[in-house]
Amino acid sequence: SSSVLSSYDKWKDIAINLAALPPDEVISTLETHDPFGTRTFETKILEQETTLRRTLTMEELKGIFSCPVPSERISLPDQRD
């Protein structure tokens, strides 16, 4: 679907832009801008677990960081030997 494509394109563009930077700028960008939302996701998990005083279930995690339905996931073939 087009929403998957646009989401994919967004992540691809971020990765390409980061790859074009020198290593120190990549680290700085990741630390200051959180382009992939990793720290935001971590903060939400910690806040919920602290409030609930327990580890979140898989369903609760999916509510914070929803995964695409299987038909919309992008996967690559396994290339391991």
N, CA, C and O atoms as a DFTB+ gen file, in Angstrom:
324 C
 N C O
     1  1       0.839      -1.196       0.000
     2  2       0.000       0.000       0.000
     3  2       0.870       1.240       0.000
     4  3       2.060       1.157       0.301
     5  1       0.301       2.386      -0.331
     6  2       1.076       3.617      -0.423
     7  2       1.567       4.069       0.941
     8  3       2.628       4.687       1.027
     9  1       0.820       3.778       2.031
    10  2       1.278       4.185       3.355
    11  2       2.546       3.438       3.741
    12  3       3.421       3.999       4.402
    13  1       2.651       2.173       3.333
    14  2       3.863       1.415       3.611
    15  2       5.017       1.984       2.812
    16  3       6.120       2.147       3.334
    17  1       4.768       2.286       1.548
    18  2       5.805       2.852       0.696
    19  2       6.289       4.171       1.271
    20  3       7.497       4.394       1.360
    21  1       5.381       5.046       1.661
    22  2       5.807       6.333       2.184
    23  2       6.563       6.163       3.499
    24  3       7.525       6.887       3.752
    25  1       6.143       5.222       4.335
    26  2       6.856       4.943       5.573
    27  2       8.240       4.382       5.263
    28  3       9.234       4.795       5.860
    29  1       8.296       3.445       4.332
    30  2       9.577       2.876       3.910
    31  2      10.484       3.971       3.358
    32  3      11.659       4.052       3.715
    33  1       9.937       4.803       2.496
    34  2      10.729       5.886       1.907
    35  2      11.277       6.824       2.983
    36  3      12.412       7.293       2.886
    37  1      10.474       7.093       3.998
    38  2      10.924       7.958       5.092
    39  2      12.145       7.348       5.771
    40  3      13.158       8.023       5.952
    41  1      12.054       6.075       6.145
    42  2      13.166       5.411       6.831
    43  2      14.388       5.307       5.913
    44  3      15.524       5.493       6.350
    45  1      14.137       5.006       4.640
    46  2      15.236       4.900       3.682
    47  2      15.949       6.234       3.547
    48  3      17.180       6.279       3.550
    49  1      15.203       7.313       3.429
    50  2      15.799       8.645       3.314
    51  2      16.641       8.996       4.541
    52  3      17.733       9.550       4.413
    53  1      16.131       8.673       5.723
    54  2      16.899       8.932       6.946
    55  2      18.212       8.154       6.904
    56  3      19.276       8.705       7.185
    57  1      18.130       6.878       6.555
    58  2      19.336       6.037       6.515
    59  2      20.340       6.543       5.479
    60  3      21.542       6.578       5.742
    61  1      19.850       6.931       4.315
    62  2      20.744       7.446       3.267
    63  2      21.407       8.746       3.713
    64  3      22.607       8.937       3.515
    65  1      20.625       9.634       4.314
    66  2      21.187      10.904       4.790
    67  2      22.230      10.671       5.879
    68  3      23.268      11.333       5.897
    69  1      21.959       9.734       6.785
    70  2      22.928       9.430       7.833
    71  2      24.200       8.811       7.244
    72  3      25.310       9.127       7.674
    73  1      24.027       7.935       6.267
    74  2      25.175       7.269       5.656
    75  2      26.103       8.249       4.950
    76  3      27.293       7.974       4.797
    77  1      25.575       9.376       4.525
    78  2      26.382      10.377       3.824
    79  2      27.207      11.247       4.773
    80  3      28.081      11.994       4.334
    81  1      26.928      11.149       6.072
    82  2      27.618      11.980       7.059
    83  2      28.881      11.303       7.583
    84  3      28.979      10.076       7.579
    85  1      29.838      12.096       8.031
    86  2      30.994      11.527       8.724
    87  2      30.523      10.872      10.033
    88  3      29.501      11.278      10.587
    89  1      31.246       9.876      10.528
    90  2      30.809       9.150      11.727
    91  2      30.459      10.029      12.921
    92  3      29.465       9.769      13.600
    93  1      31.252      11.066      13.194
    94  2      30.944      11.913      14.348
    95  2      29.631      12.665      14.174
    96  3      28.916      12.900      15.149
    97  1      29.311      13.044      12.944
    98  2      28.032      13.723      12.699
    99  2      26.857      12.753      12.781
   100  3      25.762      13.139      13.190
   101  1      27.078      11.500      12.394
   102  2      26.021      10.487      12.526
   103  2      25.664      10.342      14.000
   104  3      24.491      10.375      14.373
   105  1      26.682      10.183      14.828
   106  2      26.444      10.026      16.270
   107  2      25.747      11.249      16.835
   108  3      24.790      11.124      17.600
   109  1      26.213      12.416      16.470
   110  2      25.604      13.658      16.951
   111  2      24.141      13.750      16.523
   112  3      23.279      14.110      17.325
   113  1      23.863      13.426      15.266
   114  2      22.487      13.475      14.753
   115  2      21.588      12.493      15.492
   116  3      20.467      12.837      15.868
   117  1      22.073      11.276      15.701
   118  2      21.281      10.283      16.420
   119  2      21.021      10.706      17.861
   120  3      19.936      10.475      18.395
   121  1      22.013      11.323      18.485
   122  2      21.860      11.755      19.873
   123  2      20.930      12.953      20.012
   124  3      20.160      13.029      20.969
   125  1      20.992      13.881      19.076
   126  2      20.220      15.121      19.236
   127  2      18.838      15.076      18.594
   128  3      17.926      15.757      19.063
   129  1      18.666      14.299      17.546
   130  2      17.397      14.333      16.816
   131  2      16.547      13.074      16.944
   132  3      15.348      13.128      16.671
   133  1      17.124      11.941      17.349
   134  2      16.376      10.689      17.491
   135  2      15.516      10.409      16.255
   136  3      14.308      10.210      16.385
   137  1      16.117      10.391      15.056
   138  2      15.328      10.289      13.824
   139  2      14.507       9.012      13.692
   140  3      13.493       8.999      12.993
   141  1      14.929       7.946      14.348
   142  2      14.179       6.692      14.255
   143  2      13.200       6.522      15.415
   144  3      12.462       5.538      15.464
   145  1      13.191       7.470      16.345
   146  2      12.248       7.409      17.463
   147  2      12.608       6.409      18.539
   148  3      11.757       6.046      19.351
   149  1      13.846       5.955      18.562
   150  2      14.270       4.931      19.520
   151  2      14.138       5.412      20.955
   152  3      13.579       4.706      21.794
   153  1      14.640       6.590      21.246
   154  2      14.562       7.091      22.619
   155  2      13.119       7.403      23.016
   156  3      12.738       7.210      24.170
   157  1      12.332       7.876      22.081
   158  2      10.925       8.147      22.360
   159  2      10.212       6.857      22.742
   160  3       9.445       6.826      23.705
   161  1      10.465       5.797      21.985
   162  2       9.873       4.494      22.262
   163  2      10.315       3.993      23.632
   164  3       9.495       3.522      24.420
   165  1      11.611       4.095      23.913
   166  2      12.148       3.644      25.197
   167  2      11.516       4.419      26.352
   168  3      11.167       3.835      27.378
   169  1      11.370       5.727      26.185
   170  2      10.769       6.559      27.229
   171  2       9.331       6.136      27.497
   172  3       8.914       6.039      28.651
   173  1       8.570       5.884      26.431
   174  2       7.180       5.456      26.609
   175  2       7.094       4.129      27.348
   176  3       6.237       3.949      28.214
   177  1       7.986       3.197      27.005
   178  2       7.995       1.901      27.690
   179  2       8.305       2.084      29.171
   180  3       7.603       1.549      30.029
   181  1       9.354       2.839      29.467
   182  2       9.744       3.047      30.866
   183  2       8.650       3.737      31.666
   184  3       8.406       3.382      32.819
   185  1       7.990       4.723      31.064
   186  2       6.903       5.415      31.760
   187  2       5.762       4.453      32.082
   188  3       5.248       4.446      33.200
   189  1       5.368       3.643      31.100
   190  2       4.271       2.691      31.311
   191  2       4.640       1.637      32.349
   192  3       3.841       1.325      33.232
   193  1       5.859       1.086      32.244
   194  2       6.276       0.059      33.197
   195  2       6.389       0.623      34.608
   196  3       6.076      -0.068      35.578
   197  1       6.829       1.863      34.729
   198  2       6.917       2.493      36.034
   199  2       5.520       2.714      36.605
   200  3       5.278       2.441      37.781
   201  1       4.616       3.198      35.789
   202  2       3.246       3.433      36.240
   203  2       2.570       2.127      36.664
   204  3       1.915       2.061      37.704
   205  1       2.740       1.095      35.842
   206  2       2.098      -0.195      36.111
   207  2       2.876      -1.060      37.096
   208  3       2.346      -2.037      37.626
   209  1       4.139      -0.697      37.338
   210  2       5.029      -1.437      38.240
   211  2       5.208      -2.889      37.811
   212  3       5.223      -3.806      38.632
   213  1       5.344      -3.067      36.484
   214  2       5.583      -4.397      35.927
   215  2       6.074      -4.262      34.498
   216  3       6.031      -3.181      33.910
   217  1       6.540      -5.372      33.949
   218  2       6.966      -5.407      32.558
   219  2       5.726      -5.444      31.670
   220  3       4.737      -6.093      32.010
   221  1       5.774      -4.763      30.556
   222  2       4.638      -4.724      29.642
   223  2       4.488      -6.045      28.889
   224  3       5.467      -6.744      28.627
   225  1       3.264      -6.363      28.556
   226  2       2.991      -7.550      27.750
   227  2       3.269      -7.227      26.281
   228  3       3.450      -6.065      25.917
   229  1       3.301      -8.243      25.462
   230  2       3.530      -8.042      24.035
   231  2       2.433      -7.159      23.444
   232  3       2.719      -6.286      22.624
   233  1       1.204      -7.370      23.842
   234  2       0.096      -6.561      23.322
   235  2       0.246      -5.096      23.732
   236  3      -0.034      -4.199      22.937
   237  1       0.684      -4.849      24.960
   238  2       0.899      -3.476      25.409
   239  2       2.045      -2.824      24.632
   240  3       1.976      -1.646      24.281
   241  1       3.095      -3.597      24.370
   242  2       4.203      -3.074      23.570
   243  2       3.747      -2.733      22.161
   244  3       4.140      -1.707      21.607
   245  1       2.919      -3.589      21.584
   246  2       2.394      -3.325      20.240
   247  2       1.560      -2.053      20.224
   248  3       1.526      -1.345      19.217
   249  1       0.884      -1.756      21.336
   250  2       0.098      -0.531      21.427
   251  2       0.962       0.721      21.428
   252  3       0.553       1.773      20.938
   253  1       2.159       0.594      21.984
   254  2       3.088       1.724      22.008
   255  2       3.811       1.845      20.674
   256  3       3.986       2.943      20.146
   257  1       4.225       0.715      20.143
   258  2       5.000       0.698      18.898
   259  2       4.390      -0.359      17.998
   260  3       4.827      -1.510      17.979
   261  1       3.386       0.046      17.262
   262  2       2.670      -0.935      16.459
   263  2       3.514      -1.402      15.280
   264  3       4.219      -0.619      14.643
   265  1       3.423      -2.672      15.014
   266  2       4.104      -3.274      13.875
   267  2       3.117      -3.339      12.715
   268  3       1.907      -3.428      12.927
   269  1       3.630      -3.296      11.498
   270  2       2.717      -3.459      10.359
   271  2       2.106      -4.858      10.378
   272  3       2.707      -5.803      10.890
   273  1       0.930      -4.974       9.826
   274  2       0.328      -6.304       9.704
   275  2       1.216      -7.133       8.786
   276  3       1.915      -6.574       7.941
   277  1       1.203      -8.458       8.936
   278  2       2.120      -9.295       8.148
   279  2       2.125      -9.012       6.648
   280  3       3.184      -9.056       6.021
   281  1       0.977      -8.725       6.068
   282  2       0.933      -8.491       4.624
   283  2       1.619      -7.185       4.209
   284  3       1.919      -6.999       3.030
   285  1       1.872      -6.277       5.163
   286  2       2.498      -5.000       4.845
   287  2       3.953      -4.920       5.309
   288  3       4.600      -3.886       5.141
   289  1       4.467      -5.994       5.887
   290  2       5.849      -5.984       6.373
   291  2       6.827      -6.123       5.221
   292  3       6.551      -6.787       4.221
   293  1       7.957      -5.491       5.382
   294  2       9.040      -5.601       4.413
   295  2      10.054      -6.565       5.020
   296  3      10.550      -6.338       6.123
   297  1      10.355      -7.622       4.309
   298  2      11.344      -8.574       4.824
   299  2      12.302      -8.952       3.706
   300  3      11.979      -8.871       2.521
   301  1      13.467      -9.361       4.118
   302  2      14.486      -9.762       3.167
   303  2      14.749     -11.251       3.356
   304  3      14.583     -11.779       4.456
   305  1      15.155     -11.923       2.295
   306  2      15.449     -13.347       2.447
   307  2      16.646     -13.552       3.370
   308  3      17.553     -12.722       3.429
   309  1      16.630     -14.658       4.078
   310  2      17.720     -14.994       4.984
   311  2      18.942     -15.365       4.173
   312  3      18.894     -16.304       3.377
   313  1      20.037     -14.646       4.359
   314  2      21.257     -14.886       3.588
   315  2      22.340     -15.586       4.400
   316  3      23.478     -15.712       3.947
   317  1      21.982     -16.047       5.615
   318  2      22.993     -16.733       6.433
   319  2      23.291     -18.103       5.861
   320  3      22.428     -18.742       5.260
   321  1      24.525     -18.546       6.054
   322  2      24.915     -19.898       5.633
   323  2      24.622     -20.902       6.716
   324  3      24.883     -22.092       6.542
